[in-house]
XYZ file of C-alpha atoms in Angstrom:
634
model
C 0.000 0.000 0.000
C 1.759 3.374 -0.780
C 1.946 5.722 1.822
C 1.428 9.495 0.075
C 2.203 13.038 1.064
C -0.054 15.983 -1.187
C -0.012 18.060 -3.420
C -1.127 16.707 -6.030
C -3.679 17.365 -8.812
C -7.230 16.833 -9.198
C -6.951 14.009 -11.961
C -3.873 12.735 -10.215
C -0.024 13.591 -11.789
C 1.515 11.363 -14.719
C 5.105 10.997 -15.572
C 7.978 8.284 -17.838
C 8.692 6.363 -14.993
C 12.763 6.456 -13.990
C 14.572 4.631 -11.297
C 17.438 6.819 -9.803
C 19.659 4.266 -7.723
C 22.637 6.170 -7.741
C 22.703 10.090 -7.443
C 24.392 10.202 -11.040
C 20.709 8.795 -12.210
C 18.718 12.112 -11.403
C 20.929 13.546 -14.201
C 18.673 12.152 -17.266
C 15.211 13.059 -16.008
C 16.699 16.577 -14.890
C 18.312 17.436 -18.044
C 18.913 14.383 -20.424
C 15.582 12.857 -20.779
C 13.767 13.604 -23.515
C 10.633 12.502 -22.494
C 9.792 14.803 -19.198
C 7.929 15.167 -16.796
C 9.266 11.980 -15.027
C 7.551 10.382 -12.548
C 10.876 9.394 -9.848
C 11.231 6.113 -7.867
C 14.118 6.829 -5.468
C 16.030 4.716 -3.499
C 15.504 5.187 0.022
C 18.921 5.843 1.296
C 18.815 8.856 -1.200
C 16.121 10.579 0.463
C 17.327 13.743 1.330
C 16.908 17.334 1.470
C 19.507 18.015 -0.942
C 17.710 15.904 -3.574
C 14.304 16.619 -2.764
C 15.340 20.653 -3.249
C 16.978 19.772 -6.895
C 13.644 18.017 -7.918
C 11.751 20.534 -6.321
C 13.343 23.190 -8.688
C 12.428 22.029 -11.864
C 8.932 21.629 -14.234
C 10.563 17.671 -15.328
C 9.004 16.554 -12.534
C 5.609 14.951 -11.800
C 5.963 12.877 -8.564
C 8.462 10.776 -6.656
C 7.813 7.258 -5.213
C 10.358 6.865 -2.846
C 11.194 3.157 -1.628
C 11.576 2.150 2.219
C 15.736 1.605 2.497
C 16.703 -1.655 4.591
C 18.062 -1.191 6.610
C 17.958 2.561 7.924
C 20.484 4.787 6.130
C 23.583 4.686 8.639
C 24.307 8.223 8.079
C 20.705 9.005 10.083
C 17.560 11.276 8.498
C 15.298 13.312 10.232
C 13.034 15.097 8.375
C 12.062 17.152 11.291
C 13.056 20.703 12.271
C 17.056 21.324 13.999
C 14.478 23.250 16.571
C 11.625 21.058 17.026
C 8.542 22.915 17.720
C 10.232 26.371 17.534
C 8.104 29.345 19.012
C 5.862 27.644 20.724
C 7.949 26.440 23.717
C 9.099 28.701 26.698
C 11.767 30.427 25.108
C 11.244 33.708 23.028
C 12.486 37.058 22.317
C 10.277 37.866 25.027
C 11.297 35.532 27.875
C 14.953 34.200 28.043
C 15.726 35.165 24.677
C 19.391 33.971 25.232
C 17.618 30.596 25.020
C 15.301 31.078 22.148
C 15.299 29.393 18.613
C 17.516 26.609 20.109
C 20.021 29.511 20.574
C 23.049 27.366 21.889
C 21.218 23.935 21.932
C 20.423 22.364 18.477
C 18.333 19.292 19.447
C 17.740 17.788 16.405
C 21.174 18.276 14.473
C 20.000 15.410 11.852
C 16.806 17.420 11.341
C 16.345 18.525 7.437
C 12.817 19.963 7.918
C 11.820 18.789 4.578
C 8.546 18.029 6.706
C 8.058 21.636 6.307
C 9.020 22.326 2.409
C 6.152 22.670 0.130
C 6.570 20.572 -3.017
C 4.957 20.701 -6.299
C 3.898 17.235 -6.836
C 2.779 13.860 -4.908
C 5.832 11.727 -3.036
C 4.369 7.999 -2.320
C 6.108 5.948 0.262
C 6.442 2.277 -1.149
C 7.069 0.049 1.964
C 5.983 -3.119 -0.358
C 9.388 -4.928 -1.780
C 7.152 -6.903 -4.114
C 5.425 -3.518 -5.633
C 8.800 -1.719 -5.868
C 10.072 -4.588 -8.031
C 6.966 -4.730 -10.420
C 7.694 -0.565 -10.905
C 11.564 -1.279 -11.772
C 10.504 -4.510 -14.456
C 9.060 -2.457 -15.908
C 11.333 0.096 -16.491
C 14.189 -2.280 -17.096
C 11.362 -3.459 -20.116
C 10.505 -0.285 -21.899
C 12.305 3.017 -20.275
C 16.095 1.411 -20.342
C 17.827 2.799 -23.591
C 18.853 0.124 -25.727
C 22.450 2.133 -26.748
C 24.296 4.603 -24.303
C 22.917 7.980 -25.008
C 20.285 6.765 -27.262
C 16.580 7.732 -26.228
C 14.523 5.031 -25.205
C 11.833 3.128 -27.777
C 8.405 3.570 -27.662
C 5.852 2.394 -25.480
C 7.246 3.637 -22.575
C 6.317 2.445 -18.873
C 4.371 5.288 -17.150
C 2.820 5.987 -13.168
C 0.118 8.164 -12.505
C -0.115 9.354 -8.488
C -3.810 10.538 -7.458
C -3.783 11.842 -3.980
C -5.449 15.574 -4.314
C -6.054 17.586 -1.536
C -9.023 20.040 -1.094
C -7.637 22.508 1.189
C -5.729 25.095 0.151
C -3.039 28.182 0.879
C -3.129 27.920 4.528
C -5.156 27.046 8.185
C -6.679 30.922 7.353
C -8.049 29.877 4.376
C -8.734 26.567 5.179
C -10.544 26.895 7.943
C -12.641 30.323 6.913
C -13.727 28.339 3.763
C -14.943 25.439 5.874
C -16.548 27.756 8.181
C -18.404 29.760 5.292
C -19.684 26.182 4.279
C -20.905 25.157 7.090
C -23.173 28.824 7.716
C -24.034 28.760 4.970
C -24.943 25.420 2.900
C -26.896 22.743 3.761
C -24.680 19.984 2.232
C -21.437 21.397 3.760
C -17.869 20.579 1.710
C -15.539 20.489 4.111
C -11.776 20.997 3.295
C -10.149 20.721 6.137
C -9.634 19.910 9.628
C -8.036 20.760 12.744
C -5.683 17.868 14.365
C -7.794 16.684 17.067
C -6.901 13.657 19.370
C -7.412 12.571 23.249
C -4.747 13.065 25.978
C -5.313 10.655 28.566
C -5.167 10.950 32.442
C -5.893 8.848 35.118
C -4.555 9.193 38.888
C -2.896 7.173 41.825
C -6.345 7.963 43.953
C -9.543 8.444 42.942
C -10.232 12.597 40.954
C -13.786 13.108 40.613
C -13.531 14.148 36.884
C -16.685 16.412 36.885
C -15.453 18.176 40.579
C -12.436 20.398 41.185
C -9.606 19.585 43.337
C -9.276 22.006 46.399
C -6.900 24.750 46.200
C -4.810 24.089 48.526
C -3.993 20.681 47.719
C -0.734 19.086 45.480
C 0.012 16.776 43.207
C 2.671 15.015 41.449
C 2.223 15.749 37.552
C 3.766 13.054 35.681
C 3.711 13.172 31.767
C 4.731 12.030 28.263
C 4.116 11.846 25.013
C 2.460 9.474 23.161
C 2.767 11.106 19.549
C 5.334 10.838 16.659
C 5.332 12.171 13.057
C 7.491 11.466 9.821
C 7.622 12.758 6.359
C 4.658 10.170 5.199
C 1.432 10.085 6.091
C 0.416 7.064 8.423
C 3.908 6.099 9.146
C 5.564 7.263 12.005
C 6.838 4.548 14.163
C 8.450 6.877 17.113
C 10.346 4.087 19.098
C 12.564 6.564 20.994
C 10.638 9.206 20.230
C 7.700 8.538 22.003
C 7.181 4.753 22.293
C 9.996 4.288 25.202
C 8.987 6.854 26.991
C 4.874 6.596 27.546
C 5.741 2.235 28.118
C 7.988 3.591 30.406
C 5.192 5.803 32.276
C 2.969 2.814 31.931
C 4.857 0.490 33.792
C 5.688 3.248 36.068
C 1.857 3.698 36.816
C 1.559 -0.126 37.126
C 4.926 -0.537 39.854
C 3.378 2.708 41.988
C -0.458 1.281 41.846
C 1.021 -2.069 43.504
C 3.129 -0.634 45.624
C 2.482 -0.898 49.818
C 0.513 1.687 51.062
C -0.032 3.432 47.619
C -3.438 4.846 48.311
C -2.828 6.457 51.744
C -0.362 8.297 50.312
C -0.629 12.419 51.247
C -0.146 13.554 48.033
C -1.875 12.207 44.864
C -0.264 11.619 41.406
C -1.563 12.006 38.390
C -0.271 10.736 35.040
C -1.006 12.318 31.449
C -0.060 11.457 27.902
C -0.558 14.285 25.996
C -1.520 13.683 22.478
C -0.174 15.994 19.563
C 3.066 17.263 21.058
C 5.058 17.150 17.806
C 2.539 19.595 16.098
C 3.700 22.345 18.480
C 2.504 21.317 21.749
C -1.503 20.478 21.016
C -2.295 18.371 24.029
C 0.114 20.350 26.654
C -1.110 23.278 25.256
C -5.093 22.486 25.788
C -4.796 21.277 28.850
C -3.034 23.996 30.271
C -6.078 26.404 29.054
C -8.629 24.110 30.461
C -6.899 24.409 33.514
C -6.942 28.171 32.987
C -10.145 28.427 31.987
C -11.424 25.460 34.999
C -12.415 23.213 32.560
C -10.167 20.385 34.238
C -10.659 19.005 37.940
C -7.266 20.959 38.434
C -5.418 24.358 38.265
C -1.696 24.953 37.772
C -1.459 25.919 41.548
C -2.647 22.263 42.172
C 1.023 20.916 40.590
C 3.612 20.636 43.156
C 5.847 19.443 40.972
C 6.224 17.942 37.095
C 8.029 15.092 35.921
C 8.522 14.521 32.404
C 9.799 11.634 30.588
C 11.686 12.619 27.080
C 13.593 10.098 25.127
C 14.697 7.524 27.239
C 15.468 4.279 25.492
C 19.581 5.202 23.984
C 21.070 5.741 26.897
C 24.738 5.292 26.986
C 26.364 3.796 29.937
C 22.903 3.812 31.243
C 22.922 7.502 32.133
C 19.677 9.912 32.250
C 20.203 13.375 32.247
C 17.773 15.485 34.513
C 16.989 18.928 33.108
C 15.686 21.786 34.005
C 14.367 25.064 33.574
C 17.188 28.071 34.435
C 14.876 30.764 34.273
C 12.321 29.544 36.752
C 14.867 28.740 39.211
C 16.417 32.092 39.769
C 13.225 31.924 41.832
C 14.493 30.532 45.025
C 11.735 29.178 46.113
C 10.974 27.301 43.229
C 14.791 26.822 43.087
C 14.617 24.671 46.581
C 11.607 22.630 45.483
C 13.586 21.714 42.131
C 16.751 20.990 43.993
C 14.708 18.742 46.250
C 12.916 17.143 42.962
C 16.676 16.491 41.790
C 17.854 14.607 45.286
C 14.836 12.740 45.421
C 15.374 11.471 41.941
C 19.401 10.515 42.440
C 17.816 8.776 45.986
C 15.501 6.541 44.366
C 18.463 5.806 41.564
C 20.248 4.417 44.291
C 20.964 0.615 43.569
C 19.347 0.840 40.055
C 21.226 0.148 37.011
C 20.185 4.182 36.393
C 22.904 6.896 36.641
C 21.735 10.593 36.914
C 23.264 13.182 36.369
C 22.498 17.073 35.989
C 23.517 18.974 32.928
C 25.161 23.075 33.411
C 22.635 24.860 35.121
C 23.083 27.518 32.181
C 21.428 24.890 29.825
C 17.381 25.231 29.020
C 14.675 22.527 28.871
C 14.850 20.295 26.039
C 11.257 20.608 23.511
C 8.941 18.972 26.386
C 5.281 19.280 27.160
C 6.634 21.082 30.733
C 7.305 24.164 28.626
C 3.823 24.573 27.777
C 3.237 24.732 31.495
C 6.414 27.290 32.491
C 4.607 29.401 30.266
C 1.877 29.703 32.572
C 2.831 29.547 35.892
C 6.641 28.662 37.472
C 6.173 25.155 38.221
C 9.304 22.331 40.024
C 9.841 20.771 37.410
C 12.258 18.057 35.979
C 12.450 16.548 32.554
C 14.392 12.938 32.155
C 15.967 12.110 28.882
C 19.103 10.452 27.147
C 20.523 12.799 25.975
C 22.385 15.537 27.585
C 22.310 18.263 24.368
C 21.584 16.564 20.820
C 19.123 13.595 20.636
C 20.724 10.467 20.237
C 18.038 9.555 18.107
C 19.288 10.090 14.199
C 15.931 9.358 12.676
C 13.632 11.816 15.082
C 9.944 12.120 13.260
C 11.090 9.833 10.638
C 9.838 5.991 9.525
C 13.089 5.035 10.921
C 12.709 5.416 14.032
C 11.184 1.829 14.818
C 11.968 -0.977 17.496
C 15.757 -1.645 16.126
C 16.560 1.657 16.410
C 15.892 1.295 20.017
C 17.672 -2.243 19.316
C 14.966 -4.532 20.030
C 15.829 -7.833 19.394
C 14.410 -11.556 19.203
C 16.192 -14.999 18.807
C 15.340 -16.970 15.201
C 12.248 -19.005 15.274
C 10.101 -17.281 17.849
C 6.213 -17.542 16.888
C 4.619 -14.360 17.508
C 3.347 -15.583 20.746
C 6.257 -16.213 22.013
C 7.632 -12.689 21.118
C 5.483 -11.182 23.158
C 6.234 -12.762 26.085
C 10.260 -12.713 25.272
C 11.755 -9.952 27.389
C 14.305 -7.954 25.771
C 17.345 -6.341 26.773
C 15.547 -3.079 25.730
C 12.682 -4.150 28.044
C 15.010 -5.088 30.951
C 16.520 -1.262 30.703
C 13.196 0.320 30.118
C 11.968 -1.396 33.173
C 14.867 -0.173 35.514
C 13.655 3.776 34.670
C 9.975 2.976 35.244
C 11.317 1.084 38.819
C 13.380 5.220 39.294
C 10.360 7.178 38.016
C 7.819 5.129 40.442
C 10.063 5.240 43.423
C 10.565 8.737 42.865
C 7.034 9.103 42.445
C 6.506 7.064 45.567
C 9.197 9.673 47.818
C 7.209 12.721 46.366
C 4.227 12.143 47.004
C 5.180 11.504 50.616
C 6.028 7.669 51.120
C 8.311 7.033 53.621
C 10.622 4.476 54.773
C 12.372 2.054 51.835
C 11.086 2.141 48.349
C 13.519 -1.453 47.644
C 10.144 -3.029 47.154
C 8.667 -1.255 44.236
C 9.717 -2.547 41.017
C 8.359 -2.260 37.282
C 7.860 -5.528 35.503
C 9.747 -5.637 32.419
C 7.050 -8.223 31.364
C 4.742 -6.110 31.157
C 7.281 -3.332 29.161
C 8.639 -5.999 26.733
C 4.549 -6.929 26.293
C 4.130 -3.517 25.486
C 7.071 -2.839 23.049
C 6.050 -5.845 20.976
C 2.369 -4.330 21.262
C 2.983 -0.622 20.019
C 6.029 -1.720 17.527
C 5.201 -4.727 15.694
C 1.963 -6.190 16.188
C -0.713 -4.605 17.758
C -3.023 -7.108 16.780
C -1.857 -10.105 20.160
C -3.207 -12.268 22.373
C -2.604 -9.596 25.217
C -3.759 -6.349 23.629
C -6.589 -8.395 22.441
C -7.234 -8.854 26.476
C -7.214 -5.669 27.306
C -10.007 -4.073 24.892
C -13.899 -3.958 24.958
C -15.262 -6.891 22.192
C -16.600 -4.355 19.742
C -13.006 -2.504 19.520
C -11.032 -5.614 18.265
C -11.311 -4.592 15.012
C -8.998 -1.986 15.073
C -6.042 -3.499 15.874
C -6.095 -4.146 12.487
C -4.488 -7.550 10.845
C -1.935 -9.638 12.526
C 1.504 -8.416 11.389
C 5.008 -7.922 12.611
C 4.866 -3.803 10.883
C 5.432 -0.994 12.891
C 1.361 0.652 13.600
C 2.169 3.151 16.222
C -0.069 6.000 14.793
C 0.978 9.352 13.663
C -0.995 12.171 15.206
C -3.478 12.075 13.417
C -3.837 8.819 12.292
C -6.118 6.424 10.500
C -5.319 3.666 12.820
C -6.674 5.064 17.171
C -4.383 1.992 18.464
C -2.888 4.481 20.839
C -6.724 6.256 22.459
C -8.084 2.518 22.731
C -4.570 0.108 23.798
C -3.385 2.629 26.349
C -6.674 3.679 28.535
C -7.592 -0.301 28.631
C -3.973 -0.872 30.014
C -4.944 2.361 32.743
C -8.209 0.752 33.138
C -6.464 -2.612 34.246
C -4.413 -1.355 36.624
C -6.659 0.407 39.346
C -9.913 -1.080 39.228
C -10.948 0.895 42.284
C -11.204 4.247 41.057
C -14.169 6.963 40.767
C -15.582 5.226 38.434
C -15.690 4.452 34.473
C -17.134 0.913 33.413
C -15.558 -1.497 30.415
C -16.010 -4.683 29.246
C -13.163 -6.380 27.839
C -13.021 -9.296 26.272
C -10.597 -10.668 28.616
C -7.544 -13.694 28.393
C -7.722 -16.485 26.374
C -8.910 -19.852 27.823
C -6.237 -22.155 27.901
C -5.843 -23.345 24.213
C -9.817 -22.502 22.837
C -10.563 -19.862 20.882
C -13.223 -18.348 23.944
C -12.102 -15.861 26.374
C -12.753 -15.230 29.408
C -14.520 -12.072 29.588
C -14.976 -9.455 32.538
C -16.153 -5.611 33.575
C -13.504 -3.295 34.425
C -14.187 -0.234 36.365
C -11.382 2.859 36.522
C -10.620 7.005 36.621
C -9.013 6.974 33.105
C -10.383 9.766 31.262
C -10.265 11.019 27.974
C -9.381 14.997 27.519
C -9.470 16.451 24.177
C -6.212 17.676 22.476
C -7.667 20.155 20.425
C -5.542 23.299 19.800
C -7.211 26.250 22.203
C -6.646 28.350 18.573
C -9.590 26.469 16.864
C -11.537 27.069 20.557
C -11.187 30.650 20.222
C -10.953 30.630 16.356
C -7.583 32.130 16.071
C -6.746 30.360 13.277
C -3.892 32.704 12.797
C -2.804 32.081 16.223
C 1.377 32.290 17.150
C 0.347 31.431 20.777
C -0.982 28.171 19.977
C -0.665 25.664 17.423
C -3.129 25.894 14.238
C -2.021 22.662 12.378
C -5.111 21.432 10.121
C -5.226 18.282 7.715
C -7.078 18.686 4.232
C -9.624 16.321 3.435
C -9.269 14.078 0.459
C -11.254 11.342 -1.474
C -9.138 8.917 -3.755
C -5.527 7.449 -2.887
C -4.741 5.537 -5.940
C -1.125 4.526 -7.996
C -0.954 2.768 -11.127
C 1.639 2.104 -14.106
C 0.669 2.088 -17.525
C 1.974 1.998 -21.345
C 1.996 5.220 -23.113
C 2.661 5.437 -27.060
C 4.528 8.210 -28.411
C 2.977 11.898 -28.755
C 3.334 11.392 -32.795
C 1.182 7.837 -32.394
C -1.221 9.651 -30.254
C -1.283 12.838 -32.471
C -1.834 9.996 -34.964
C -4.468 7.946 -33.090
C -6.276 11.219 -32.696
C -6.357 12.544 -36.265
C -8.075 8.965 -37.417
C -10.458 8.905 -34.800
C -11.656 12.344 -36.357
C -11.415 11.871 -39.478
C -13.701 8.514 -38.835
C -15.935 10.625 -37.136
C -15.853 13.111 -39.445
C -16.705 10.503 -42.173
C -19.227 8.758 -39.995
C -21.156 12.229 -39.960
C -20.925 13.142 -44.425
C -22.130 9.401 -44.472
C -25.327 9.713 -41.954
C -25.922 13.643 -43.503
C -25.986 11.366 -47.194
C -28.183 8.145 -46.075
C -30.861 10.180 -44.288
C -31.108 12.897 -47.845
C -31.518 10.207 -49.874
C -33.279 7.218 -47.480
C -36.503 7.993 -49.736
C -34.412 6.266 -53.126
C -31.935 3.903 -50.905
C -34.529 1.738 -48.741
C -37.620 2.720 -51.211
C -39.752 4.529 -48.793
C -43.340 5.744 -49.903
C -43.598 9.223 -50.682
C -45.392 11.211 -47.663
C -49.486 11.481 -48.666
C -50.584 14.985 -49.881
C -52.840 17.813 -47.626
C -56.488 17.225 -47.510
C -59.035 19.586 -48.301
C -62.253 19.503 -46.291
């Protein structure tokens, strides 16, 4: 199935098919060619910005079906931003502006942001060996020259790429045309639509969800993301870019929930997976203005302090670096509580296989969902990652980033069953920062005495891993999920179907509350039934009703709430709506054998006409026909 990226035209684009396997191949359809436009299938290791900017600049273009490389190009490709999420953070010209635009600190270094360029024509993603290879045959049949520098010999192989997209210009335009539709008609044609997903919270003790929390009461905030993004639509695996981290929080959740003496606790702790992070902050961003606004149970002065998960699944020598914000802490007050965040943290690393440590005090917040927050109110706050400047990810936002990136790994001859239960090394190291993060959780919210006994299960991680990275569609996903919901875990398969945000695929809004729901069945109170574990080796399960606090918050941009749509406050990403997705190759004759075909065809029609304008003058003498009877006088 190709995976497609717009523009593209409303009857779809047509090109001469040519392979370019080596860079030296773009040079005939750039130039050479003599039979443009050219409709490009690229080798994936080619990908680039460099190349995408040279086909970009010229009319002998018509599309470009790029094909998956395997493995990942060693030389790492982001097609992200160097700054991800620029402008919208915490840093500006306004407030540290030493620190703003990644001044100092390019995160992303890999990053192209070719997932911001605006190109002419369609670009399919071919992720199918099989199709790639019927594409090059024929080329190889009818495109190949048969002499060096000789033009190619009629019928040539051809591709047509239909993808078009109704919206236009801009979210502005977009949007106000939608809007004038929807006043105004009564069978509304919609172009476009704002990225709109759920972040998900639940809580250590029971929140009443339609209630507010007192004022005067804390809580431990602790949050990830659970989106990724890539150049093509549908595909965005995000192994260390989100993946790692929310399994992380998950098992986290699951160590603290068993943990002795959990629910008497004096402080509660609430965790949140924001949805839409990598479009500039959507679910931080929304949840901080229902909190504004007291649309949420809480306020910002009900956080007594944040912990964030970033990347954590390259660590080298096992080390996670604990940032935070240098602005904010020239408050000493909030300085203290930070500083007390940080000792609690290298406490609970104690006798992990987890080293801390604490990057210049000078340095600013990696792109994190706490920024949204800092924004707001000055908040404790720490955020964990891998990485103490750059990412160590090279293939950030990209269809790269998958589980052997974050070197997932599973002996020959495992059945797929048996995968899921195998626990990884990845697991196993996952696992020891959930058993820091819920220990620390554990100390903060004010557990005393030893935390030795709270431990994540890196069953349940390596379960989770194999879920979210290569086959969503298992025995123990299949558990978690109410009976009419099976469905869209889609086909058995060992593909990487961690959504995109947004995607076509809700594996992460259904696989990830059902997990929540699992863990504290005691909560104020939400009602599911799943379909439950398998019964011993029959096809039946076992089913049962699951009560919880999950909840469901939407992670809708507060622009399209206000109808900024020209907001630079908060993020006004839209997606155009669209009807057909189709590729197909195809023979095409020469323009003088069409020319050709065409003069025939009307000069046979023009024929057919003189010969029906003669046989209906003279039908009368041809087929003998009786004269028409005179007028009758009366």
């Amino acid at each position: 199935m190709p995976i497609f990226r717009p523009p593209a035209s409303l009857s779809g684009d047509t090109g001469v098919i040519h392979v370019v396997e080596k860079e030296e191949d773009l040079e005939w359809a750039l130039s050479k060619g003599p039979h443009p436009p050219y409709m490009i299938l690229l080798n994936g290791s080619l990908f680039s910005r460099e190349i995408l900017m040279q086909l970009k600049g010229t009319s002998r273009i018509s599309g470009l079906a790029v094909a998956a490389a395997s493995p990942a190009p060693s030389q790492g490709f982001s097609p992200g931003l160097k700054c991800p999420n620029d402008g919208f953070g915490l840093y500006s010209e306004q407030h540290g502006p030493e620190y703003a635009h990644c001044n100092g600190s390019i995160w992303n270094p890999w990053g192209s942001g070719v997932s911001y360029e605006d190109f002419p024509f369609p670009i399919f993603l071919l992720q199918d060996a099989n199709e790639t290879e019927v594409i090059k045959e024929c080329f190889r049949a009818h495109n190949v020259p048969a002499a060096a520098g000789a033009a190619p010999r009629f019928p040539l192989c051809a591709m047509q790429l239909q993808s078009h997209m109704h919206a236009a210009a801009s979210t502005v335009t977009c949007m106000r045309r939608s809007s004038l539709q929807s006043t105004f008609s009564i069978n509304p044609e919609i172009v476009c639509d704002p990225l709109l997903d759920y972040n998900v919270w639940s809580s250590l003790k029971p929140i009443n969800a339609s209630g507010k929390v007192e004022p005067e009461q804390r809580l431990i905030l602790a949050a990830t993301r659970v989106d990724s993004h890539s150049f093509f639509w549908n595909v965005a695996p995000g192994a260390e870019a989100a993946v790692g981290s929310f399994v992380s929080l998950l098992a986290a959740a699951q160590a603290l929930q068993a943990a002795p003496g959990a629910l008497q606790l004096p402080r509660n702790v609430l965790f949140v997976f924001f949805q839409g992070e990598t479009f500039d902050y959507i679910g931080s961003s929304r949840l901080v203005f229902d909190m504004e606004q007291e649309k949420f149970p809480l306020r910002l002065e009900n956080i007594g302090a944040f912990l964030e998960l970033g990347q954590v699944s390259l660590r080298n020598d096992s080390v996670l670096w604990m940032h935070t914000d240098p602005i904010s802490r020239q408050n000493q007050s909030v300085d203290s509580q930070v500083q007390n965040l940080l000792d609690v943290l290298l406490s609970s690393s104690s006798g992990s296989n987890v080293s801390l440590q604490e990057p210049e005090n000078s340095q600013p917040l990696p792109p994190s969902s706490f920024q949204r927050f800092l924004r707001s109110r000055n908040i404790p706050g720490v955020v964990l990652s891998d990485h103490r400047t750059a990412f160590h990810n090279r293939y950030f936002q990209s269809i790269y980033d998958t589980a052997e990136n974050i070197r997932m790994s599973y002996p020959e001859g495992l059945t797929p069953e048996e995968r899921l239960e195998f626990v990884t090394d990845t697991a196993k190291a996952l696992a020891e920062v959930s058993t820091l993060l819920a220990r620390a959780l554990f100390s903060l919210a004010g557990g005393t005495g030893s935390t030795e006994s709270i431990k994540a299960d890196p069953k349940t991680v390596t379960r989770l891993l194999y879920g979210f990275l290569l086959n969503s569609n298992n025995s123990w996903f299949q558990s978690l999920i109410k009976p009419d919901q099976k469905g869209i875990l889609g086909e058995a398969t060992l593909e990487s179907n961690i959504p995109a945000f947004p995607a076509g695929i809700p594996t992460f809004p259904t696989v990830i509350p059902a997990f929540l729901f699992s863990l504290a069945p005691s909560q104020l109170f939400e009602y599911w039934w799943v379909q439950g574990p398998l019964q011993g080796n029959s096809s039946s399960r076992a089913p049962g009703c699951v009560r919880s606090g999950v909840r469901l918050s939407p992670a809708l941009s507060p622009a399209f709430e206000l109808r900024r749509w020209d907001s630079r406050e908060f993020s006004t990403w839209t997606e155009s709506r669209w009807k057909d997705i189709r590729a197909r190759i195809f023979l095409v004759a020469s323009r003088e054998l069409e020319l050709l075909t065409l003069s025939l065809g009307v000069l046979v029609l023009l024929l057919s006409l003189l010969c029906t304008f003669l046989i209906n003058a003279k039908a009368s003498l041809l087929f003998g026909l009786p004269a028409p009877p005179g007028s009758s006088g009366y």
